[in-house]
CSV table of C-alpha atoms in Angstrom, one decimal:
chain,number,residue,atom,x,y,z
A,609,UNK,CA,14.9,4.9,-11.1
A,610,UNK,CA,17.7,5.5,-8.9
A,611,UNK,CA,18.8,4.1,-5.5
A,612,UNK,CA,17.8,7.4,-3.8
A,613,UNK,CA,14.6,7.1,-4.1
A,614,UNK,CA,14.2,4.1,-1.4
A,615,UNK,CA,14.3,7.6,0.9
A,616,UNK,CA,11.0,8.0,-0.7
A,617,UNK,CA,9.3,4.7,-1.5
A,618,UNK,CA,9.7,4.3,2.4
A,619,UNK,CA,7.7,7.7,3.6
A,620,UNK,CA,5.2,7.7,0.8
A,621,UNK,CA,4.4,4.7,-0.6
A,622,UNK,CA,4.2,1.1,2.4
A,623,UNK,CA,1.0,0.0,2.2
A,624,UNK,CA,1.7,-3.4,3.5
A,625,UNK,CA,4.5,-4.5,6.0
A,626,UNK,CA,7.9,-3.0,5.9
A,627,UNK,CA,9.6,-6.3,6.0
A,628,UNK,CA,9.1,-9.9,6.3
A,629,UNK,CA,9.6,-11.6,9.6
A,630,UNK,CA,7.8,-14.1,11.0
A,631,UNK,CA,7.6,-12.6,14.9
A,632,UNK,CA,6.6,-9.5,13.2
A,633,UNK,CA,3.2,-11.3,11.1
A,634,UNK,CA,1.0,-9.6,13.6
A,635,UNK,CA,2.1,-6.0,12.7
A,636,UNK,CA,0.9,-6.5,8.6
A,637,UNK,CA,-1.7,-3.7,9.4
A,638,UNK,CA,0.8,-0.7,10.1
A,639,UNK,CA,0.4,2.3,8.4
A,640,UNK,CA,2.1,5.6,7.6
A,641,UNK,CA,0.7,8.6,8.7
A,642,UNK,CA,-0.9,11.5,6.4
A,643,UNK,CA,-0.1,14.5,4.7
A,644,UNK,CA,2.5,14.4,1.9
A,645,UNK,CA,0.7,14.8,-1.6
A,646,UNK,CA,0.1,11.7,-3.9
A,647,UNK,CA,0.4,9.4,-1.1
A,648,UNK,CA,1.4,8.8,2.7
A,649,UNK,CA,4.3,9.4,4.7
A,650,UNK,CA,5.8,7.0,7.7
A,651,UNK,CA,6.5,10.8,9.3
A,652,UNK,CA,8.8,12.4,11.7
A,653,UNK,CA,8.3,13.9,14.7
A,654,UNK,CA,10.6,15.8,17.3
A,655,UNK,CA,9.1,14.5,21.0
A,656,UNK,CA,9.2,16.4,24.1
A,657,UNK,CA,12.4,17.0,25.5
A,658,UNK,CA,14.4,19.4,27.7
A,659,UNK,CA,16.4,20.4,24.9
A,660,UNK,CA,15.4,23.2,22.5
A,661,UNK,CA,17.1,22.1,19.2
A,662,UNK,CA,16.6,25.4,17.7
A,663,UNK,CA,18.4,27.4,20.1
A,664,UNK,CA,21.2,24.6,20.3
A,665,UNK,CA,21.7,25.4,16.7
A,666,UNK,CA,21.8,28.9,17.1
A,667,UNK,CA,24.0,28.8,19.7
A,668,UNK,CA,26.9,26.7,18.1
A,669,UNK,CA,27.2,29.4,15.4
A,670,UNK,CA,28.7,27.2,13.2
A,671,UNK,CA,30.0,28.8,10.1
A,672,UNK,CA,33.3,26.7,8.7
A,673,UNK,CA,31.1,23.3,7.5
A,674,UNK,CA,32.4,21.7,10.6
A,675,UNK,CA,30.1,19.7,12.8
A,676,UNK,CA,29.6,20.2,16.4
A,677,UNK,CA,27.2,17.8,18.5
A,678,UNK,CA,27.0,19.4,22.1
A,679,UNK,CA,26.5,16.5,24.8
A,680,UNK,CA,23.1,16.7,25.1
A,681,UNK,CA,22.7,15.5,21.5
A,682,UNK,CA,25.1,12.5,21.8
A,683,UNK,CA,23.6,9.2,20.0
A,684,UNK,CA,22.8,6.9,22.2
A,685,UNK,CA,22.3,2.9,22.0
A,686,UNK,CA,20.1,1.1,24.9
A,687,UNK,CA,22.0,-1.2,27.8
A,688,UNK,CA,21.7,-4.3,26.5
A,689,UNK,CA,18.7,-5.2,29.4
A,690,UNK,CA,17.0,-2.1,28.2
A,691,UNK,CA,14.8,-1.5,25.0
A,692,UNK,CA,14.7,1.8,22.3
A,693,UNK,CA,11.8,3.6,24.4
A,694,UNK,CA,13.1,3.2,28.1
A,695,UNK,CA,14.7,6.7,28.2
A,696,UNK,CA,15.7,8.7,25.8
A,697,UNK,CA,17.6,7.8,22.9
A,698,UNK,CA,18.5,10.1,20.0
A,699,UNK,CA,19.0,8.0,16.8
A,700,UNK,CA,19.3,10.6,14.1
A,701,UNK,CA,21.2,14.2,13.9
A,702,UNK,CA,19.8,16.6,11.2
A,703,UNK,CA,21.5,20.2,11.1
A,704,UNK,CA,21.7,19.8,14.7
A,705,UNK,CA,18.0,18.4,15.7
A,706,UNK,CA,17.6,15.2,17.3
A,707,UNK,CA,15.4,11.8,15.9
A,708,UNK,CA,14.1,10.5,18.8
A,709,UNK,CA,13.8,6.5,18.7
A,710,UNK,CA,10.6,7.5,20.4
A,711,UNK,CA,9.5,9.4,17.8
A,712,UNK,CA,10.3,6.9,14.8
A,713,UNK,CA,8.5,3.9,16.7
A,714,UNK,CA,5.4,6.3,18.4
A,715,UNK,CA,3.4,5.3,15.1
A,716,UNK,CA,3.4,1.7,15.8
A,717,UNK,CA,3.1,2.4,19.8
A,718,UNK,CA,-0.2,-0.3,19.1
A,719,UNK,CA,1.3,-2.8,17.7
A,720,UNK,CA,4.2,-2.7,20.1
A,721,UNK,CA,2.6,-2.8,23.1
A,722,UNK,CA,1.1,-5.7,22.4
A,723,UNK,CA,4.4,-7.1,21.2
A,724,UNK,CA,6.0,-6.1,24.5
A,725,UNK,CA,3.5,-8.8,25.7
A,726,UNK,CA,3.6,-11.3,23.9
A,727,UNK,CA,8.0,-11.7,22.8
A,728,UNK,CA,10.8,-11.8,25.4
A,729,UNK,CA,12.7,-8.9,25.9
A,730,UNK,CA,15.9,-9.3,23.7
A,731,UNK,CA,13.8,-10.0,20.4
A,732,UNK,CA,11.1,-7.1,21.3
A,733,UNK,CA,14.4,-4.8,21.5
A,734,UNK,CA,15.0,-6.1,18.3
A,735,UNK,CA,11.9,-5.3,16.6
A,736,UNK,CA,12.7,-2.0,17.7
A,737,UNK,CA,15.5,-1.8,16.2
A,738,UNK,CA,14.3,-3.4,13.1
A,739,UNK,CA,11.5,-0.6,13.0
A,740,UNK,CA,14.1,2.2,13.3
A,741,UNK,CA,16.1,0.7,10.7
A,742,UNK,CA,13.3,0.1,8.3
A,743,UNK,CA,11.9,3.9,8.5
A,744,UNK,CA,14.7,6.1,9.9
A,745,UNK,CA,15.9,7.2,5.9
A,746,UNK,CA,12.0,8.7,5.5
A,747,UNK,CA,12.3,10.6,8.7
A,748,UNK,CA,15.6,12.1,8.3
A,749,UNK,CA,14.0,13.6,5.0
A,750,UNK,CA,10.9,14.6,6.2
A,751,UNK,CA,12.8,16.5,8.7
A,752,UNK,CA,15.1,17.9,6.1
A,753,UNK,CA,12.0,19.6,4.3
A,754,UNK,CA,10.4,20.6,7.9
A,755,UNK,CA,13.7,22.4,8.1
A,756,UNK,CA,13.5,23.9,4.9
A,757,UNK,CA,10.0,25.0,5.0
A,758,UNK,CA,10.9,26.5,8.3
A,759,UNK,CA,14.0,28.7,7.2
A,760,UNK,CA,12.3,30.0,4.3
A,761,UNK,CA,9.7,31.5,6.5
A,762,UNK,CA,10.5,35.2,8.1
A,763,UNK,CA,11.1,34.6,11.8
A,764,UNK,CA,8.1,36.1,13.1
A,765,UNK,CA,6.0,34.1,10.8
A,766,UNK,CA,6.7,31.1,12.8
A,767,UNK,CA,4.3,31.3,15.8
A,768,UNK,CA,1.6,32.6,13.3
A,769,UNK,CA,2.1,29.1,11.6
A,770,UNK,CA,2.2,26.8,14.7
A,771,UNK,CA,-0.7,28.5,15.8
A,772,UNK,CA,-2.3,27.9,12.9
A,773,UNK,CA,-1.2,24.4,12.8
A,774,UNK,CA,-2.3,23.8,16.3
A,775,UNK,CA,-5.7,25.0,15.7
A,776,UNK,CA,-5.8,22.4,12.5
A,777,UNK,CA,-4.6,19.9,14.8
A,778,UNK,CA,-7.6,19.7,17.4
A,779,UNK,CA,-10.2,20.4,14.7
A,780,UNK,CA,-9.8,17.4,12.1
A,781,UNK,CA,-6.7,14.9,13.7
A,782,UNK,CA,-7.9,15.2,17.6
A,783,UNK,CA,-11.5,13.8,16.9
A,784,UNK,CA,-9.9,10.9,14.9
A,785,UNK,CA,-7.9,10.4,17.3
A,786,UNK,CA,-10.6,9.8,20.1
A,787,UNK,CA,-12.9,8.1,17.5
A,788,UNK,CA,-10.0,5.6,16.7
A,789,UNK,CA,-9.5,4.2,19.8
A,790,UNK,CA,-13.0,4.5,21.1
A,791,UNK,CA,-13.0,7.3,23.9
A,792,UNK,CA,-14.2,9.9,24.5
A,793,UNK,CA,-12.2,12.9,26.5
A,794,UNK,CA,-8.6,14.0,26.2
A,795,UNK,CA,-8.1,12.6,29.6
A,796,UNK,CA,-8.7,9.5,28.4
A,797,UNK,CA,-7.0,9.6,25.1
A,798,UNK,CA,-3.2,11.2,27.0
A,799,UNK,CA,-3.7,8.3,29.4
A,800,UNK,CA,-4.2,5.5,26.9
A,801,UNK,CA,-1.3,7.1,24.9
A,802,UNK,CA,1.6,6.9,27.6
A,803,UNK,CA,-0.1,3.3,27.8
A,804,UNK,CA,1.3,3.1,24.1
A,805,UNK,CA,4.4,4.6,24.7
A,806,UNK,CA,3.7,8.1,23.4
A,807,UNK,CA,1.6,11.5,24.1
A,808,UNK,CA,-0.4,13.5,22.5
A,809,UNK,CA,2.1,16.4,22.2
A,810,UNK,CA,4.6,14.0,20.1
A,811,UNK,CA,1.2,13.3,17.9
A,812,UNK,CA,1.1,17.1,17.6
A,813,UNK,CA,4.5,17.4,16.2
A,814,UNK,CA,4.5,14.8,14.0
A,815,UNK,CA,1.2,16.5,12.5
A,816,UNK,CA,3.3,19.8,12.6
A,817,UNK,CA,6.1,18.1,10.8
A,818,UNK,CA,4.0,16.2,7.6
A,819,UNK,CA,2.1,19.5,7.1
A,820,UNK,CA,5.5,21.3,6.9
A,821,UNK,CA,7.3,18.7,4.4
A,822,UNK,CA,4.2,18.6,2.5
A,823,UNK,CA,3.6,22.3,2.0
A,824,UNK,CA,7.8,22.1,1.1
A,825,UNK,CA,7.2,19.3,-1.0
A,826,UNK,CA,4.0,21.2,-3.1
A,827,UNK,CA,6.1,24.4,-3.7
A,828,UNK,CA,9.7,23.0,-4.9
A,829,UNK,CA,8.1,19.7,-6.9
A,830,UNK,CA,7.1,20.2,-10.5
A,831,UNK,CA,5.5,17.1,-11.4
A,832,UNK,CA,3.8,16.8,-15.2
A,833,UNK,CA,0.1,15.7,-15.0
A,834,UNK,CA,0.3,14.7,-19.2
A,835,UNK,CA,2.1,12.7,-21.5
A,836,UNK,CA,2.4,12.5,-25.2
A,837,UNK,CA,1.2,9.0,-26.7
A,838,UNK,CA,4.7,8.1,-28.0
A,839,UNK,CA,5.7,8.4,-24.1
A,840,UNK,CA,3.0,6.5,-23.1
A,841,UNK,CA,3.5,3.2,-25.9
A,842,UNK,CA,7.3,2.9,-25.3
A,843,UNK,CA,6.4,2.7,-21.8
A,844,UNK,CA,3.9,0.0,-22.6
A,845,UNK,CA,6.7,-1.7,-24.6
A,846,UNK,CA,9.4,-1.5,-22.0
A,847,UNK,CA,6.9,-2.7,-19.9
A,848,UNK,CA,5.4,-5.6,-22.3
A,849,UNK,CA,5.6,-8.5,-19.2
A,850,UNK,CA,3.4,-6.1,-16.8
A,851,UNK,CA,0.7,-6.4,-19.1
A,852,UNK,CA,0.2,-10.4,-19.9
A,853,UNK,CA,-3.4,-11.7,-19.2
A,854,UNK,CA,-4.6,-15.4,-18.8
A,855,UNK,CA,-7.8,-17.1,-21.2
A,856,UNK,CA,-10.6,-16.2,-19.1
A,857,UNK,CA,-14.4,-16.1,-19.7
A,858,UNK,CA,-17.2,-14.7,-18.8
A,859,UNK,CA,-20.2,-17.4,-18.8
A,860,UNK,CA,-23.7,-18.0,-17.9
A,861,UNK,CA,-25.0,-22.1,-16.8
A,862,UNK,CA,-27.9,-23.8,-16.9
A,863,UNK,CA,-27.5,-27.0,-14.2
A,864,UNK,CA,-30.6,-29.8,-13.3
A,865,UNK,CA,-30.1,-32.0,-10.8
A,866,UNK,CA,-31.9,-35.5,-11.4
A,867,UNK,CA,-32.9,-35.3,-7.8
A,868,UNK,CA,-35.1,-32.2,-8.4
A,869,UNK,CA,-37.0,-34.5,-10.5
A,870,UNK,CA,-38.4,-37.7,-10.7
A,871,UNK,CA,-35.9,-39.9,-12.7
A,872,UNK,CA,-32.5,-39.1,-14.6
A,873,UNK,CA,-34.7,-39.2,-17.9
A,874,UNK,CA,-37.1,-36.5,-16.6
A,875,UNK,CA,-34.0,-34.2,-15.8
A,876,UNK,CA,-32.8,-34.9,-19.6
A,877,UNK,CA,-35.9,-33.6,-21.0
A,878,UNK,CA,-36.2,-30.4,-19.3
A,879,UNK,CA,-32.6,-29.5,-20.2
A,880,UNK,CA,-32.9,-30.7,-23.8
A,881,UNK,CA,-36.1,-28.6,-24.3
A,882,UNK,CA,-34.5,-25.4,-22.5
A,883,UNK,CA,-31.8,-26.1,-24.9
A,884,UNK,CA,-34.1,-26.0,-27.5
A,885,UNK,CA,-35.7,-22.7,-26.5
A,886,UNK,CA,-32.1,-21.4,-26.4
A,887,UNK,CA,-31.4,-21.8,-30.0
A,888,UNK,CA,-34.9,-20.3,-31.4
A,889,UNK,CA,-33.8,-16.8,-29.3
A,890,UNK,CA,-35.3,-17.4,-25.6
A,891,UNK,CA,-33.5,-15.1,-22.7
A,892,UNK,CA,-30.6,-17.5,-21.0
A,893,UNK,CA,-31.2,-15.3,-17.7
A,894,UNK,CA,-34.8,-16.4,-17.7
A,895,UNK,CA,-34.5,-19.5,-18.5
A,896,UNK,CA,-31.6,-20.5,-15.9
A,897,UNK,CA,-34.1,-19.0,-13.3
A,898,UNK,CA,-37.1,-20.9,-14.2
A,899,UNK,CA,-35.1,-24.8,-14.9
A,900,UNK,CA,-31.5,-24.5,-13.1
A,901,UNK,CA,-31.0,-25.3,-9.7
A,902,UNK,CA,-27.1,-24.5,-10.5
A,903,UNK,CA,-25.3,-22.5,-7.5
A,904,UNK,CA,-25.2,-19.5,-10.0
A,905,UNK,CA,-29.8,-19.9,-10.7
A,906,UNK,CA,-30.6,-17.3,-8.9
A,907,UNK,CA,-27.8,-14.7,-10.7
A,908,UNK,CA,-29.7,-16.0,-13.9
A,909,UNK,CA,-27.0,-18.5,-13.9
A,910,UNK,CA,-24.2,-15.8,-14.6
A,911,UNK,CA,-20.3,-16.2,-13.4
A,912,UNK,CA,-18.0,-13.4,-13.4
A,913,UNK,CA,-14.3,-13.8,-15.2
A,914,UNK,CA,-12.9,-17.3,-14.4
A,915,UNK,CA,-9.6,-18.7,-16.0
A,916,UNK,CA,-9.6,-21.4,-18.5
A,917,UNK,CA,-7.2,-23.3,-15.6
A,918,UNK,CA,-9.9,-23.1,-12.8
A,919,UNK,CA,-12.7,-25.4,-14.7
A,920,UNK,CA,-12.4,-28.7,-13.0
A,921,UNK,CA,-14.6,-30.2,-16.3
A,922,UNK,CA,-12.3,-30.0,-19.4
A,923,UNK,CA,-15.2,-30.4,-21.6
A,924,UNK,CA,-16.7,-27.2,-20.3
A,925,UNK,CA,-13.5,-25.1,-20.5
A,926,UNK,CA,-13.0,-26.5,-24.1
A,927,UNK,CA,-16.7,-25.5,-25.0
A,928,UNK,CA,-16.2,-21.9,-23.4
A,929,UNK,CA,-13.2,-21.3,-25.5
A,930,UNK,CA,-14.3,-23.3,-28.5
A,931,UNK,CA,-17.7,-21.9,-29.7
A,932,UNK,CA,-18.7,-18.5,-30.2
A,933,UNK,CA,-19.2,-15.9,-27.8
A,934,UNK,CA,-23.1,-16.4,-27.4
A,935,UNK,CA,-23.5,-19.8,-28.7
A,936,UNK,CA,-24.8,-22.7,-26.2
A,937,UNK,CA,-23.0,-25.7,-25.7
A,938,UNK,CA,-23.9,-29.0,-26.3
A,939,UNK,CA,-25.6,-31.1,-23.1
A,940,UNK,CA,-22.8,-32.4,-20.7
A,941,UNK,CA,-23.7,-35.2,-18.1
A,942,UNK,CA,-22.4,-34.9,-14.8
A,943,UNK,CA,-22.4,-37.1,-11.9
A,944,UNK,CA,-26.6,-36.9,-11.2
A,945,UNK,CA,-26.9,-33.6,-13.1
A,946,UNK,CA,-27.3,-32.5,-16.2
A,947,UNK,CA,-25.7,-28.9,-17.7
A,948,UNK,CA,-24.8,-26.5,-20.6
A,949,UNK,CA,-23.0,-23.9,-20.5
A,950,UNK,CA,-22.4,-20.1,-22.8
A,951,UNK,CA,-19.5,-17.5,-23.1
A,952,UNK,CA,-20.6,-14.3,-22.7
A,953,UNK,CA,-17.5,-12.5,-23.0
A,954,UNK,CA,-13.7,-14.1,-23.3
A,955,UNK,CA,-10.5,-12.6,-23.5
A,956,UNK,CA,-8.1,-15.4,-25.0
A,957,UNK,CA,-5.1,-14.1,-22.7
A,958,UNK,CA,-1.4,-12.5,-23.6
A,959,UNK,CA,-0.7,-8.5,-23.6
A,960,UNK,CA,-3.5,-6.5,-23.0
A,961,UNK,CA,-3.9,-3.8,-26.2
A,962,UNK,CA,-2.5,-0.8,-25.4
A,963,UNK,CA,-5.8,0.9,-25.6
A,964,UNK,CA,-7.1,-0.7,-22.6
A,965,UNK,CA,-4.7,0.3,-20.5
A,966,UNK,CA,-3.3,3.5,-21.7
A,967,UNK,CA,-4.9,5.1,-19.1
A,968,UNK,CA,-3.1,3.0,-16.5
A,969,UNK,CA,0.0,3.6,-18.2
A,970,UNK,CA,-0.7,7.1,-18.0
A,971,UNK,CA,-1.1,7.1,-14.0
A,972,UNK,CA,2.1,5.3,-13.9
A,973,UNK,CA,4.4,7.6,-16.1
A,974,UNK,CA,2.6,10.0,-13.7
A,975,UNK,CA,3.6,8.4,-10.1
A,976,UNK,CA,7.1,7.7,-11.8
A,977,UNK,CA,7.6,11.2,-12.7
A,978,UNK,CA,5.8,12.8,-9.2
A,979,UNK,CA,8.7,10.2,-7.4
A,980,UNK,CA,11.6,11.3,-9.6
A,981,UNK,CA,10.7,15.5,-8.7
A,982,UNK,CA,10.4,14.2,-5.3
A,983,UNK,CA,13.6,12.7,-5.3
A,984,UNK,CA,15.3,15.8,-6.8
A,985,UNK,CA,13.6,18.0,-4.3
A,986,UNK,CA,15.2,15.8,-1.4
A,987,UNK,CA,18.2,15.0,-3.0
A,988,UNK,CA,19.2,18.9,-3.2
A,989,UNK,CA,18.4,19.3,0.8
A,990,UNK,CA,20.5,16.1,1.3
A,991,UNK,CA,23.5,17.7,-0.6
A,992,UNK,CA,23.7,20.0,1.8
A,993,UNK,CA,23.0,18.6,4.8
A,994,UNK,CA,24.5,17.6,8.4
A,995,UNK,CA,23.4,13.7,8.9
A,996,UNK,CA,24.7,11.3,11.8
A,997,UNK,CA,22.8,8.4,13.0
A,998,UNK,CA,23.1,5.7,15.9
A,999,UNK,CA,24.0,3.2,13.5
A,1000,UNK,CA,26.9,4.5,11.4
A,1001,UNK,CA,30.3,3.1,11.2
A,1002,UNK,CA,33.9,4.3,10.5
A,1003,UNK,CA,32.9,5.3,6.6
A,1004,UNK,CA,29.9,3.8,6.1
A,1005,UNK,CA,27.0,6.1,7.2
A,1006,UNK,CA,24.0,4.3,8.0
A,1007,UNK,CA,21.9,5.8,5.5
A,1008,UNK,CA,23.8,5.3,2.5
A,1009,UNK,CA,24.1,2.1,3.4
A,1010,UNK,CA,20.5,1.3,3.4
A,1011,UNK,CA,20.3,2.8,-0.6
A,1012,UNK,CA,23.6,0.6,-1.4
A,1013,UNK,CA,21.5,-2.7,0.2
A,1014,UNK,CA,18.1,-1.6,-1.6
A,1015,UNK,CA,16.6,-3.6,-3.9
A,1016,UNK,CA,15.6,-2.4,-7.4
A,1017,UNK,CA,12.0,-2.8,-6.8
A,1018,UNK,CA,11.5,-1.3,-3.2
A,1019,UNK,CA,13.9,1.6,-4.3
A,1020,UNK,CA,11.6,2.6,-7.0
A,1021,UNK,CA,7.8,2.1,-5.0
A,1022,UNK,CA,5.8,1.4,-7.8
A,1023,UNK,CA,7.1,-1.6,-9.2
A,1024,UNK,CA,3.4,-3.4,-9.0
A,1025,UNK,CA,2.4,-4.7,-11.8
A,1026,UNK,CA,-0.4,-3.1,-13.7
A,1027,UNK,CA,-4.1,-4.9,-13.5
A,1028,UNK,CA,-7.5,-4.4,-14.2
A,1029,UNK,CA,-10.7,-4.7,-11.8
A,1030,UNK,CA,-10.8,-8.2,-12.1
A,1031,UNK,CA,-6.7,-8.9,-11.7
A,1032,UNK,CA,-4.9,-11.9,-10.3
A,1033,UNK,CA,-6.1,-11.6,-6.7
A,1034,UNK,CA,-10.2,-12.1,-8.3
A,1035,UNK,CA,-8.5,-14.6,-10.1
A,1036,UNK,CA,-7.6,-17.0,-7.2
A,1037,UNK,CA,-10.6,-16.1,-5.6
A,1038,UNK,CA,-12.7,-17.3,-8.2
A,1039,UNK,CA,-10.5,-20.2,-8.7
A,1040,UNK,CA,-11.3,-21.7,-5.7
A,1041,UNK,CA,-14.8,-20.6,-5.5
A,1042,UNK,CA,-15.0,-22.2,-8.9
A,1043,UNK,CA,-14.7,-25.9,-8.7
A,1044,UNK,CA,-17.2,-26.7,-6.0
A,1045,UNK,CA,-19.7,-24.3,-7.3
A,1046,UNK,CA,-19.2,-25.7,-11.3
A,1047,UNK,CA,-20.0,-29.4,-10.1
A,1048,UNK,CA,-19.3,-30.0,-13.4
């Protein structure tokens, strides 16, 4: 995948923090907003402002390939004792429209007000700045294909569309607005919204603007929806280290405690004669609910996947992975307990077949491809465009400079690794779930 693409990991793909900072821990549950197909988009929106970008345009009549920023579009940094949404501050230039810094940060107007409260002012200007940095590339191209979608349209078409856009607006975003933050009028919403830093007409836009990029985005992309298996198993190939798997086991136990019962011998001869009724065919399930008073009795002594690793007993792990799938163990003696134990289903680790995960593979090839048509669609629109931000330097524009500094697996957005329903996050879980509740 190439570096151009970070444009588009970073307005359709952060489902987790856009960077790690320690002041910034509390803001883990941002999220992009909606509309763009196959995934979500950190957006773009044009707020309110005295000057009609449009018109500005028009009125330059530009025709050599020269640029010409009239003074009311002049990039603008904050004093160094003000902050990115005390005034107005254009941060971005696109064919002669302004980025707001109020509209890149108005999606985390939350989060920030609460950080206002809680960091000094120099280092909440900072993770302004930090913000803008981190999501300005995905709302230059948003706007770039808001543009586009807008140009190909015939003139009179436009209010039609806003209109129509509008009315979508109040019908399905408006009540998730209210619902969201608990009220119940649009007096209350507007006034706990310039509480946030924003309004509801920037909301407005920004909805305007998603819906425009996305409709863009639907008629220029030509994603494939199949793939050949050759495709798919030299993917797999490529891809060998994605698909390794740790022994794990399914397993049922039966556990007696000697102080459900009268002496330690008593406790041995109800295990040894459930053991017994084991090997001539009896039902493990039943017989774990009627003797076992194991943490897992009551499931019919059942435990999902757990890896070899987790068991604190070696001599149970060894049993699980020893025996056949099916076959009870021997008796093991704990400390005031007795217990046996039976696989159930095992999977003795390495790559996963390509069978059982072809179908993964094939949603992958297919979010790969979907990025690359993306990237092509936006790529075209950035060949062509006009594109001056607050933070570029005597030739180094800011925005190639963030592909230049991107790393190979946040450029692409989909560099997770592949796992099944039961992946290495169940696997902790029931790793530390495991050793207190085995006993063994």
């Amino acid at each position: 995948m190439t570096r151009p693409l970070l444009v588009l990991s970073r307005w359709l793909g952060a489902s987790g923090p856009l960077w790690a900072c320690v002041v910034l821990s509390f803001l883990s549950g941002l999220a992009g907003c909606r509309g763009l197909p196959w995934s979500s988009t950190d957006g773009t929106v044009r707020a309110s402002s005295p000057i009609d970008p449009i018109s500005v345009a028009e009125d330059l009549q530009i025709h050599d390939g020269s640029r010409v920023e009239p003074a009311g579009l002049q990039l603008s940094l904050p004093s160094p004792k003000s902050d990115w949404l005390a005034g107005t501050h254009v941060v971005a230039i696109v064919n002669g429209e302004p980025i707001f810094a109020s509209e890149v940060l108005h999606r985390q107007s939350q989060s920030l007000a609460a950080a206002r409260e809680q960091l000094p002012g120099p280092r909440y200007r900072v993770l302004q700045e930090e913000l803008i940095r981190k999501q300005l590339k995905g709302f230059v191209d948003r706007r770039l294909m808001a543009q586009a979608m807008m140009n190909g349209l015939e003139h009179d078409r436009h209010e039609f569309l806003d209109k129509q856009l509008d009315t979508i607006f109040t019908k399905q975003e408006l009540p998730q607005l209210l619902a969201g933050r608990k009220l119940q009028s649009i007096v209350e919403l507007k006034r706990k919204l310039a509480e946030e830093g924003t309004s509801l007409e920037v909301l407005k836009e920004d909805f305007h603007q998603q819906q425009l990029a996305m409709e863009y985005l639907r008629q220029s992309a030509n994603p494939r929806t199949s793939f050949s298996p050759a495709e798919m198993m030299s993917w797999y190939r490529e891809h060998l280290d994605e698909f390794q798997t740790k022994p794990r086991v399914r397993w049922s136990q039966i556990l007696v405690s000697v102080a459900q019962h009268t002496d330690r011998d008593a406790a041995l001869r109800v295990i040894e004669s459930t053991r017994r009724k084991l090997l001539t065919g009896s039902d493990f399930s039943t017989l774990a609910q009627e003797v076992s008073d194991g943490p897992a009795a009551a499931d019919g002594g059942t435990w999902d996947w757990t890896d070899r690793e987790s068991f604190q007993d070696k001599r149970i792990s060894e049993a699980l992975f020893r025996l056949p799938v099916g076959t009870p163990s021997r008796i093991f003696e704990g400390e005031g307990f007795f217990q046996l134990v039976v696989a159930t289903e095992r999977e003795d680790g390495g790559a996963a077949k390509f069978e059982t995960v072809q179908a993964k593979i094939e949603v992958r090839l297919g979010e790969e491809n979907r990025a690359q048509e993306m990237e092509r669609v936006v790529g075209e629109l950035q060949s062509g465009a006009q594109v001056t931000t607050v933070f570029d330097q005597p030739g180094r524009p800011f925005l190639q400079d963030v592909l230049k500094r991107a790393p190979a697996t946040e450029a692409t957005g989909t560099a997770q690794p592949i796992d099944d329903a039961s992946g290495p996050l169940q696997e902790r879980w029931q790793g530390e779930k495991e050793i207190p509740r085995e006993r063994g």
